[in-house]
Coordinates of C-alpha atoms and ligand atoms in Angstrom, one line a residue:
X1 CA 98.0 123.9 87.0
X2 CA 95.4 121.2 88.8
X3 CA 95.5 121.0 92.2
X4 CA 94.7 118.0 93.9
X5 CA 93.1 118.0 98.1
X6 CA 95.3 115.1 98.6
X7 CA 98.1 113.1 97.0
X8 CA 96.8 109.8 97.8
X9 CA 92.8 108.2 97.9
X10 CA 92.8 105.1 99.2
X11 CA 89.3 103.2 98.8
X12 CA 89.3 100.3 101.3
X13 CA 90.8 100.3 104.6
X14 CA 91.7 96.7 104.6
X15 CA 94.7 94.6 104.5
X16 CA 96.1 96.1 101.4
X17 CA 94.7 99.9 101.7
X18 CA 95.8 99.9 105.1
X19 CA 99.6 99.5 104.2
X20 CA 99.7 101.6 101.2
X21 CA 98.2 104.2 102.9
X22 CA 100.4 104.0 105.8
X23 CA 103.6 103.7 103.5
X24 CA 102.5 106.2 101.4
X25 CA 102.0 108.6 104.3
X26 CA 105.8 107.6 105.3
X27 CA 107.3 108.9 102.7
X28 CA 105.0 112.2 103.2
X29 CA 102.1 112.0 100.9
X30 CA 99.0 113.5 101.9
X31 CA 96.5 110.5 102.2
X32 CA 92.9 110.2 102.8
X33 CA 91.5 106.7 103.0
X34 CA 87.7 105.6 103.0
X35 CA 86.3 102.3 104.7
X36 CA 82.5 102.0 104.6
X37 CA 82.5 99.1 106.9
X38 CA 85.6 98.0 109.7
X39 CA 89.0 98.8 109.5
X40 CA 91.5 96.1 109.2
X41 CA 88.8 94.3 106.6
X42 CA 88.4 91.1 106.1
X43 CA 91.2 89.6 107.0
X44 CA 91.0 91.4 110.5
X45 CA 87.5 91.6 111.3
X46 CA 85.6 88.3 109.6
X47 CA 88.9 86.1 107.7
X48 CA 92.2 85.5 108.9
X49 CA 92.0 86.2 112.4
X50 CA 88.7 85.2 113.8
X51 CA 89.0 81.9 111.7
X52 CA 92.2 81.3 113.2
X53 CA 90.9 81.8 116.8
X54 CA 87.8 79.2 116.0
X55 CA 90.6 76.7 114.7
X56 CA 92.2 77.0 117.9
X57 CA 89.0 77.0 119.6
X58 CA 88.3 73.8 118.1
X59 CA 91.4 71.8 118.8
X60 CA 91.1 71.7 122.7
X61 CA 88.7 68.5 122.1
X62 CA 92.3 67.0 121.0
X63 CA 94.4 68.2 123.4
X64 CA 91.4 67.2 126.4
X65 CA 91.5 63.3 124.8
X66 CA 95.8 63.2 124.1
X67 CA 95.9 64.6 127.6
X68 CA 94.6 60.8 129.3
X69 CA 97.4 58.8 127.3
X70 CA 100.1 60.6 129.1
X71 CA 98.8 60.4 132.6
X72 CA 96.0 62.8 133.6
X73 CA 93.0 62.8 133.9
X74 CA 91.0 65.3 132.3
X75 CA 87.3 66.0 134.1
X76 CA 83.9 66.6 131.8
X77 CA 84.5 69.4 129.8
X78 CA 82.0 71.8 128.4
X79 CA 82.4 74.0 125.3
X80 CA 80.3 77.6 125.2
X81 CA 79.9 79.0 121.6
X82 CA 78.9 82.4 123.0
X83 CA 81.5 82.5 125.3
X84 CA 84.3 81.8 122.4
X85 CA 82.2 84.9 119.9
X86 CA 82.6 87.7 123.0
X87 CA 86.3 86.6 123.3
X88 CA 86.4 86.6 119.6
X89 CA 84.7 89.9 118.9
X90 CA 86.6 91.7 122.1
X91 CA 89.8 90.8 120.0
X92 CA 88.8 92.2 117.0
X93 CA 87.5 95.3 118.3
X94 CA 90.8 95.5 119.9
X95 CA 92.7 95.0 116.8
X96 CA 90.7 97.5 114.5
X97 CA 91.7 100.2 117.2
X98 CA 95.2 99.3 117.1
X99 CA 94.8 99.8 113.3
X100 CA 93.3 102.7 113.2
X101 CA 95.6 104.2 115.9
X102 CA 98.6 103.1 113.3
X103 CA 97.0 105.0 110.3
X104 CA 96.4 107.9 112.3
X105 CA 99.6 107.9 114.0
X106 CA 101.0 108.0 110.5
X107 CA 99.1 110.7 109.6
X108 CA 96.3 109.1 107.3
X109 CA 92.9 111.0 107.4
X110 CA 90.6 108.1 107.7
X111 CA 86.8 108.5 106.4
X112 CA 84.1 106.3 107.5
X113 CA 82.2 106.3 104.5
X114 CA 81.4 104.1 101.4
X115 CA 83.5 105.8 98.6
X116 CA 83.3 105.8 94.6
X117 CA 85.0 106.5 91.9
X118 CA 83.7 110.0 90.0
X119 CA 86.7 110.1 87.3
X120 CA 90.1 109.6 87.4
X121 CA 91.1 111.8 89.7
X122 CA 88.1 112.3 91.7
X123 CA 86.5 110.2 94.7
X124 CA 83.1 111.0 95.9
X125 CA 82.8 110.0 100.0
X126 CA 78.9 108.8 99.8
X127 CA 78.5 110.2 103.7
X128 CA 79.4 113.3 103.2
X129 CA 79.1 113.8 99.9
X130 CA 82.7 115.2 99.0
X131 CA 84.3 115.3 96.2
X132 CA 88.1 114.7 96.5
X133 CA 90.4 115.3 94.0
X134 CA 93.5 112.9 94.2
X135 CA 96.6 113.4 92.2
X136 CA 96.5 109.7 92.5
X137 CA 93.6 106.8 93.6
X138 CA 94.2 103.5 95.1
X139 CA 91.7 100.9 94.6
X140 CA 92.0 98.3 97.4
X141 CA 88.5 97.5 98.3
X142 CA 88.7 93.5 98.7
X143 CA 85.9 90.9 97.6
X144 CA 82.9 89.4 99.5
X145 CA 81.8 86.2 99.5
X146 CA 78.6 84.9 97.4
X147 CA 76.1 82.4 97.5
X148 CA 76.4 80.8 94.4
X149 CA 75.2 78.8 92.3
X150 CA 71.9 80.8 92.8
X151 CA 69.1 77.4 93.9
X152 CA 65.9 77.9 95.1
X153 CA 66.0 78.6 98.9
X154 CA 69.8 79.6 98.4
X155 CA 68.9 83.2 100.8
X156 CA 68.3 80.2 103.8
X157 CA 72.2 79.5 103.6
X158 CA 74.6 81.7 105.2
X159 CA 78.7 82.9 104.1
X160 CA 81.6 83.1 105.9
X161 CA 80.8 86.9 106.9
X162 CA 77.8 85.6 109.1
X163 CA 79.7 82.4 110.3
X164 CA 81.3 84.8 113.0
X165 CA 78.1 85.9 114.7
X166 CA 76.3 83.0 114.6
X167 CA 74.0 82.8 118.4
X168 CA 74.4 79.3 118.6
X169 CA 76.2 76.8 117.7
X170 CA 74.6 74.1 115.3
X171 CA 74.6 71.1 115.9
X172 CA 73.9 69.9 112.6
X173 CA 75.7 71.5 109.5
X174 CA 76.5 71.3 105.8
X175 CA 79.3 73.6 104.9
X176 CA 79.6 73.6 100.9
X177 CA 82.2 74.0 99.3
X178 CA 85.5 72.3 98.4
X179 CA 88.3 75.4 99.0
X180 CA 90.2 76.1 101.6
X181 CA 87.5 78.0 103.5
X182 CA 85.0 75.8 103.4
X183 CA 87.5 72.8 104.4
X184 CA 88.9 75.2 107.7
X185 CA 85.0 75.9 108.7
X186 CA 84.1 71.8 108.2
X187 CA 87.0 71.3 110.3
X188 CA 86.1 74.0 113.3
X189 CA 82.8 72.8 113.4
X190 CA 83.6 69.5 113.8
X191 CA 86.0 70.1 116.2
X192 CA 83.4 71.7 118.1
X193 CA 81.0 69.0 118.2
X194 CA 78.9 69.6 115.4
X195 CA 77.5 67.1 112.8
X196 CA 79.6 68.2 109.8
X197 CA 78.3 67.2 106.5
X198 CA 81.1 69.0 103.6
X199 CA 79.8 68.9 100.3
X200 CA 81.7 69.2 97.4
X201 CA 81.4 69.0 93.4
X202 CA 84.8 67.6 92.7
X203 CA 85.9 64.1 94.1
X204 CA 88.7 65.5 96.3
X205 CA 89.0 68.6 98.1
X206 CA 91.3 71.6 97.8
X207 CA 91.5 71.7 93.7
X208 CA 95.3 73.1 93.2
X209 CA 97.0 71.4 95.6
X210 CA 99.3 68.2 95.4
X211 CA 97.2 65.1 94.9
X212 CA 98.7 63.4 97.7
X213 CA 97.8 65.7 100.0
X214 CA 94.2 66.2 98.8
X215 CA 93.7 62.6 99.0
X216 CA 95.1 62.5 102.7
X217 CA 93.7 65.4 104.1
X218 CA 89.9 63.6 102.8
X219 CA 91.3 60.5 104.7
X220 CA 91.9 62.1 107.7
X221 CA 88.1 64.4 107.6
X222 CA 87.0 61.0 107.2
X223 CA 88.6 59.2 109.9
X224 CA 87.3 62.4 111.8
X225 CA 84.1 61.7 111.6
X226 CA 83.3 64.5 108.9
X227 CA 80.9 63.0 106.2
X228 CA 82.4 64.0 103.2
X229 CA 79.8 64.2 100.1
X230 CA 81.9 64.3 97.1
X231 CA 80.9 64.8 93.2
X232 CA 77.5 66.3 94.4
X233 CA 76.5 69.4 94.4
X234 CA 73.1 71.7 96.3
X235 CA 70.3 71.8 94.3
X236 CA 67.6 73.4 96.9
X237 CA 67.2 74.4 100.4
X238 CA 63.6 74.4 102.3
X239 CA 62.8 75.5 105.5
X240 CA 61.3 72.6 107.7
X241 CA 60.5 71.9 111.3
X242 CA 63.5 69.8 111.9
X243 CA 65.8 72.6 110.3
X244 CA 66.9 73.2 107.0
X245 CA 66.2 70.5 104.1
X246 CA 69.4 70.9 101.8
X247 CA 68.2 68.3 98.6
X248 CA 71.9 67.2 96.9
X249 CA 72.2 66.3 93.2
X250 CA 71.6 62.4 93.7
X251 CA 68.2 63.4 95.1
X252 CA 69.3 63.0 99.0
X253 CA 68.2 64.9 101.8
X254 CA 69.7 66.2 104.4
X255 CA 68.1 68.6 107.5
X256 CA 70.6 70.6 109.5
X257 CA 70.3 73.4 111.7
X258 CA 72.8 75.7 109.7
X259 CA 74.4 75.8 105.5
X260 CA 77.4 77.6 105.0
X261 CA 78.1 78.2 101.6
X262 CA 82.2 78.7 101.1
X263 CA 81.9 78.2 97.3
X264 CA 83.3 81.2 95.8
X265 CA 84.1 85.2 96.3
X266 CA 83.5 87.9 94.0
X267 CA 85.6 91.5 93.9
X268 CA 83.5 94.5 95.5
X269 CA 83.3 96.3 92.1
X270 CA 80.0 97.0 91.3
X271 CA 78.6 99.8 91.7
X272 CA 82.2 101.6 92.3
X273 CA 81.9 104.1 89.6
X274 CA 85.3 102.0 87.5
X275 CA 83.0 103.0 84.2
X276 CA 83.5 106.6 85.0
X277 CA 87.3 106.6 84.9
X278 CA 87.1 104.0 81.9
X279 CA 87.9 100.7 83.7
X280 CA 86.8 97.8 82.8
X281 CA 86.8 94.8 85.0
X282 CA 87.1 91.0 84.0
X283 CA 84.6 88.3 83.5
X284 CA 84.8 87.9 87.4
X285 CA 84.9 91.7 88.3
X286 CA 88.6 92.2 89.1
X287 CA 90.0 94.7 88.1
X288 CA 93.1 94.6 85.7
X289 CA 96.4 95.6 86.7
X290 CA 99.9 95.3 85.3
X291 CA 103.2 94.5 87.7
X292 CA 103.4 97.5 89.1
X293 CA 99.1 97.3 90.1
X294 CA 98.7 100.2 87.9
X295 CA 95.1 99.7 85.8
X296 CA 94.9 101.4 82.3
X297 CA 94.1 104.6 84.0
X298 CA 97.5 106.0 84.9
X299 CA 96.3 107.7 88.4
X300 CA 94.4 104.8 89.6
X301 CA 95.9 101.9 90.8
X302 CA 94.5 98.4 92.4
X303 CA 96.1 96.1 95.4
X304 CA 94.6 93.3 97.4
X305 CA 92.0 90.6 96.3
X306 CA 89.8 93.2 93.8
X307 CA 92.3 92.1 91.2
X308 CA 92.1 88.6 92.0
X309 CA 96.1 87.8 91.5
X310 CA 96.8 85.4 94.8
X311 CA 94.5 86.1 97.0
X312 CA 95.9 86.1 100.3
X313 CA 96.5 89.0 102.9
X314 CA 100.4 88.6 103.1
X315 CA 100.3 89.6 98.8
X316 CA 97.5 92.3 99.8
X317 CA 100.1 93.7 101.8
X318 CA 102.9 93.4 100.3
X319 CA 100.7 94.9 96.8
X320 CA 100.2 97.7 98.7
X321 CA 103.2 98.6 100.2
X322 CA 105.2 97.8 96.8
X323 CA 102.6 100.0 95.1
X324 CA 103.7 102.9 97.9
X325 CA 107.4 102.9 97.3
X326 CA 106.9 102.5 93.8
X327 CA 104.6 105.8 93.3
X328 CA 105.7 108.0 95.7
X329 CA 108.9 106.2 97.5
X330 CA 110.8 106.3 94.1
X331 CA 111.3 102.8 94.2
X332 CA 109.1 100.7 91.4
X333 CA 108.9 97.6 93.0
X334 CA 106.9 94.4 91.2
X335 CA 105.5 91.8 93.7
X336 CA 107.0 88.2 92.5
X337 CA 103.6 85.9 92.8
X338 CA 105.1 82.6 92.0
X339 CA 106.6 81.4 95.0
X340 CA 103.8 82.3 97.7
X341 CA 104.2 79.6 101.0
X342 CA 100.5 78.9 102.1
X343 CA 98.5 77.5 105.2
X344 CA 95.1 75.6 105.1
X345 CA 94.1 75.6 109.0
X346 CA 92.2 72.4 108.5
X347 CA 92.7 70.4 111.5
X348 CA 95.5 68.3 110.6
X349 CA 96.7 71.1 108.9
X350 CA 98.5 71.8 105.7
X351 CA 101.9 73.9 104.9
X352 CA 102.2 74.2 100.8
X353 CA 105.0 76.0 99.1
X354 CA 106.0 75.5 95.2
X355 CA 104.4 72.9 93.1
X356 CA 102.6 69.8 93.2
X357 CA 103.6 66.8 91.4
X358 CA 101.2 67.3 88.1
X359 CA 102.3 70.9 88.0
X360 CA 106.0 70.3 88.7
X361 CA 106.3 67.9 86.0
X362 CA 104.2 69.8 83.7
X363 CA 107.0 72.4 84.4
X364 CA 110.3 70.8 84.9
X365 CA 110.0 67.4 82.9
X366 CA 112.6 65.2 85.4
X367 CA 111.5 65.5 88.9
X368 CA 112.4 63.2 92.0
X369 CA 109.6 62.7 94.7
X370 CA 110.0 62.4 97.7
X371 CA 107.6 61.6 100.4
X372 CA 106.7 60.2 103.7
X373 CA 103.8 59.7 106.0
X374 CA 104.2 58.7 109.1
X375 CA 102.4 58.7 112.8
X376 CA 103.7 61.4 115.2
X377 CA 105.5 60.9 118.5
X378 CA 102.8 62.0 120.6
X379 CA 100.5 59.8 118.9
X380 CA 102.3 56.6 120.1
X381 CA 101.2 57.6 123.9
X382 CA 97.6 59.9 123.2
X383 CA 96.4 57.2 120.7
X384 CA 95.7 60.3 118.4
X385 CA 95.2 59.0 114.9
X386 CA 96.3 62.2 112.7
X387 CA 99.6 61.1 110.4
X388 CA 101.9 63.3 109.2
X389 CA 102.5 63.6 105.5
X390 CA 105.5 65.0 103.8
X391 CA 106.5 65.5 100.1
X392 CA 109.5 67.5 98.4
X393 CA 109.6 67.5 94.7
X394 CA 112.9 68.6 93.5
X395 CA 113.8 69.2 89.7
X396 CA 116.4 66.8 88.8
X397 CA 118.1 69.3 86.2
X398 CA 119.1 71.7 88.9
X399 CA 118.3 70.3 92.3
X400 CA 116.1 72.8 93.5
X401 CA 113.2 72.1 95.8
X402 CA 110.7 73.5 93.9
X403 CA 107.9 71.8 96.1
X404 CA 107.5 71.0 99.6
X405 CA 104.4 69.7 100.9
X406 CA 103.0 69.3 104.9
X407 CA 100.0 68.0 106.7
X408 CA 100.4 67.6 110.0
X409 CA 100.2 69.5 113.4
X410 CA 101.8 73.0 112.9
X411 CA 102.5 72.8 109.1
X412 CA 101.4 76.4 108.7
X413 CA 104.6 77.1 111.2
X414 CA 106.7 74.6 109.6
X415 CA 106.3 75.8 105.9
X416 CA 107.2 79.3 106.3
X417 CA 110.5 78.0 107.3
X418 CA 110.9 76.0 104.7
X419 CA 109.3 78.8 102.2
X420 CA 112.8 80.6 103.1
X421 CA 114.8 77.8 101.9
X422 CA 112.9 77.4 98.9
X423 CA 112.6 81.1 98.2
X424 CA 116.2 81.0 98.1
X425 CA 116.4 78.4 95.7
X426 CA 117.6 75.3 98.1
X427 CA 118.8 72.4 96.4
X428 CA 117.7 68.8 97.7
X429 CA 122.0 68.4 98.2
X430 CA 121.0 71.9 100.9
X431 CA 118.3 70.2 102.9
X432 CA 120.2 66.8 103.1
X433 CA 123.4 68.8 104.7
X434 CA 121.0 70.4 106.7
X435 CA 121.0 68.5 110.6
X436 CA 118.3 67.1 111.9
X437 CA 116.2 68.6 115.0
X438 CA 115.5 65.4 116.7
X439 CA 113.1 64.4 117.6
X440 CA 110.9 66.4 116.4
X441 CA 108.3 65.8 112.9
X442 CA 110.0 68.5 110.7
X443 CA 113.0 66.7 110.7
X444 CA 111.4 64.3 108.4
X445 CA 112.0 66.9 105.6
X446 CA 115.6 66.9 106.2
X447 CA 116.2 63.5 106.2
X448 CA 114.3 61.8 103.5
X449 CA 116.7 59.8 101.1
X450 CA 115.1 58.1 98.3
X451 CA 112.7 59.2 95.7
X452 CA 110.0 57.4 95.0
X453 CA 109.8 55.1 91.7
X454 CA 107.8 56.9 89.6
X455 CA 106.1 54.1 87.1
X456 CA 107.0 55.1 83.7
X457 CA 103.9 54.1 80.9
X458 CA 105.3 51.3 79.3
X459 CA 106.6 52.0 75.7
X460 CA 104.4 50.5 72.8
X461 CA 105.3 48.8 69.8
Ligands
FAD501 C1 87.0 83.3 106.0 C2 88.3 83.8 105.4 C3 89.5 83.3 105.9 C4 90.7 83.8 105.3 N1 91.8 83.3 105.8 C5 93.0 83.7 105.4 C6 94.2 83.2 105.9 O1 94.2 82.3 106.8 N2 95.4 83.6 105.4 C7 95.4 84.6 104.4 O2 96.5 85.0 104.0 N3 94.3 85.1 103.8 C8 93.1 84.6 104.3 N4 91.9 85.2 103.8 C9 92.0 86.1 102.7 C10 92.3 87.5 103.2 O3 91.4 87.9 104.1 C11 92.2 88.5 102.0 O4 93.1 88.0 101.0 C12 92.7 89.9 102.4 O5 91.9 90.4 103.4 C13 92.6 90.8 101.2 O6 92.9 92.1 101.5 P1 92.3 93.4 100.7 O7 93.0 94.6 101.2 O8 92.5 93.1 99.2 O9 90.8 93.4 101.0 P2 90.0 93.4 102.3 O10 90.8 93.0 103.5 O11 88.7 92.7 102.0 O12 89.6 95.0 102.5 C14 88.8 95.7 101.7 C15 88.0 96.7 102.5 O13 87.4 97.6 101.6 C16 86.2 98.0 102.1 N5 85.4 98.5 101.0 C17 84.9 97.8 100.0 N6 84.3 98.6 99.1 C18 84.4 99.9 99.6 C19 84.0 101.2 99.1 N7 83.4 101.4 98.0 N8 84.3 102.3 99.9 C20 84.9 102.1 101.1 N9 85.3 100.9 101.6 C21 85.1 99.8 100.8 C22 85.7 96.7 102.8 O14 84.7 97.0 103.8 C23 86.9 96.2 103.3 O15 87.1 96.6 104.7 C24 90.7 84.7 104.3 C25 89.5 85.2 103.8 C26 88.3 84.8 104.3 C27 87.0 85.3 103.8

């Protein structure tokens, strides 16, 4: 009979490895679980978290101006970058200890070491140089951000992994990139006080989401003073006196102090030993994985962003702890990926569950569309000049919501409530019974009446 050192190897102590292993322990495996850089990954230490606290960061240059129109007076105010990274970085070290607390509290063995894959069954921990044999492996090691395309002078630009230590704050930069990380740094930044330049390829930003909303949240970075370089893309970067020389496509220059690159991220598999257990990865480097994130290999599995399904920590998570009670909880579970409610902490911000328009009717045929933009009670006194934009698109055959659409202040809060109503399968007849909170800006989804006229192409001959 084989015997195995542990029951469970998980490679990547991030969002997803984190909860498997912890589940996994639960239901009394004997895990081991390797992170060769920070546990709580990126999400913890250089994504979710310490983005989110920058956004926030950057919204007090609001608050300091609204403030006036309602009666007091706010004195000069002063921002300090280094002050805002120790805060930052004092959080996160306290967050990876609560982490790793939680997996050794649950009985995880946790190995600081880069770790890769010697067969199907056996992990080789590069520190030590063990060799673990696991009755099963868990492949949850995330995906780092690149610098593509490769341009000469690319090495001068930096990622979102070196955005968070930055020593200063520049007062110039171009963040590239048309996603949502590139569109939440372009709007921190600017927030902050920096020049903002965001340069994109595409004529809108966010490629996937509703139309409408692309088009308004590149209204309101414009009216924000972000310059917005569209249908253009980096061809070089040079070193200079003055800064960085970034030349664009149409032959312009521009000289900043700083080039964040947010164009693209790439799973951590290479060099991860997948050939040895006869995995093969996809033309991106994911790894492939059926419902249940099994991978051709029956003893090795794959959660999180290395198999490039949605890739988001919640559906890390909740990869991780379905693939837990599924392998040793005796409860197969299948995460459902089409109905994920999403945030883009852009400043307005957006709240996205469902489908867009295109996609909707693509999908349904008959839709109604609802929408409304609109400026928000505390803009009438602060003078702010954010709008709030709404859209539900519902499928006429059935009713159902199928897409509801936010950009405005809090629409990251507002959508996951609304995520619940559509997860359920709400029907438009639902949200119009539902009462009004008044006053507030989400009622607005409650109370919208009339689709828009859709203009039909006229028919020919
Ligand atoms: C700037 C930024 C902002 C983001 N904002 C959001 C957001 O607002 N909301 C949201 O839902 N998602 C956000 N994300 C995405 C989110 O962070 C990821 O989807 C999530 O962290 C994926 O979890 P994971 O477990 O797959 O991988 P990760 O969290 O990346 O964890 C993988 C871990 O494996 C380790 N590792 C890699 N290779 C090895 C090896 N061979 N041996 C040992 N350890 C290894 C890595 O060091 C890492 O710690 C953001 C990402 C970025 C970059």
């Amino acid at each position: 009979m084989t015997s195995f050192d542990v029951d469970l190897f998980v490679i990547g102590g991030g969002s997803g490895g984190v909860r498997a292993a912890r589940i996994a322990a639960g239901y009394g495996a004997k895990v081991m679980l390797a992170e060769e850089y920070r546990v709580g990954g990126t999400c913890v230490i250089r994504g979710c978290v310490p983005k989110k606290l920058m956004v926030y960061a950057s919204r007090f240059a609001d608050e300091f101006h609204d403030a006036q129109g309602f009666g007091w007076s706010v004195g000069e105010t002063r921002f300090d970058w280094a002050t805002l990274i120790r805060n930052k970085d004092r959080e996160i070290d306290r967050l990876e200890g609560i982490y790793r607390t939680n997996l050794e509290k649950a009985g995880v063995e946790i190995v600081d070491s880069r770790a890769v894959i010697a067969d199907a069954h056996t992990v080789h921990v590069l520190k030590t140089g063990a060799r673990i044999r696991a009755r099963t492996i868990l492949v949850a090691v995330g995906a780092h951000p690149t610098l593509e395309p490769v341009i000469p002078g690319g090495e001068l630009g930096i990622t979102s992994n070196e955005v968070f230590h930055l020593e200063q704050q520049p007062k110039r930069i171009l963040v590239v990139g048309g996603g949502y990380i590139a569109v939440e740094f372009a709007g921190v930044f600017a927030g902050l006080g920096s020049e903002v330049t965001l340069l994109h390829r595409g004529d809108m930003l966010l490629r996937g989401f509703d139309d409408d909303v692309r088009i308004a949240l590149g209204e309101a970075y414009a009216q924000r003073g972000i310059n917005l370089a569209l249908g253009r893309t980096l061809t070089s970067l040079e070193k200079t006196p003055g800064g960085i020389a970034a030349t664009l496509s149409d032959g312009s220059i521009l000289t900043v102090d700083q080039v964040l690159v947010a164009t693209g991220r790439r799973p951590n598999t290479k060099g991860l030993g997948l050939e040895n257990a006869g995995i093969a990865v996809d033309e991106v480097g994911a790894i492939p994985v059926d419902g249940y994130s099994q991978t051709l290999i029956p003893s090795i599995y794959a959660v999180g962003d290395v198999t490039n399904r949605a890739n988001l920590t919640p559906i890390a998570i909740r990869e991780g702890h379905a693939f837990a009670d599924t392998v040793f909880g005796n409860k197969p579970t299948i995460v459902d990926h089409d109905l994920i409610p999403t945030a883009v902490f852009s400043t307005p911000e957006i709240g996205v569950i469902g489908c867009g328009e295109a996609a909707a009717r693509a999908i349904y045929g008959e839709i109604d569309v609802y929408k409304t933009a609109f400026r928000p009670m505390k803009a009438t006194l602060s003078g702010g000049k954010d709008r709030v934009f709404m859209k539900l698109i519902v499928d006429k055959a059935t009713d159902k919501v199928v897409g509801v659409h936010i950009m405005g202040h809090d629409a990251g809060e507002m959508i996951q409530l609304a995520g619940i109503a559509v997860t359920m399968g709400a029907t438009k007849a639902d949200f119009d019974r539902t009462v009004a909170v008044h006053p507030t800006a989400a009622e607005e989804l409650v109370t919208m009446r009339t689709p828009v006229v859709v203009k039909k192409p006229q028919a020919v001959g």
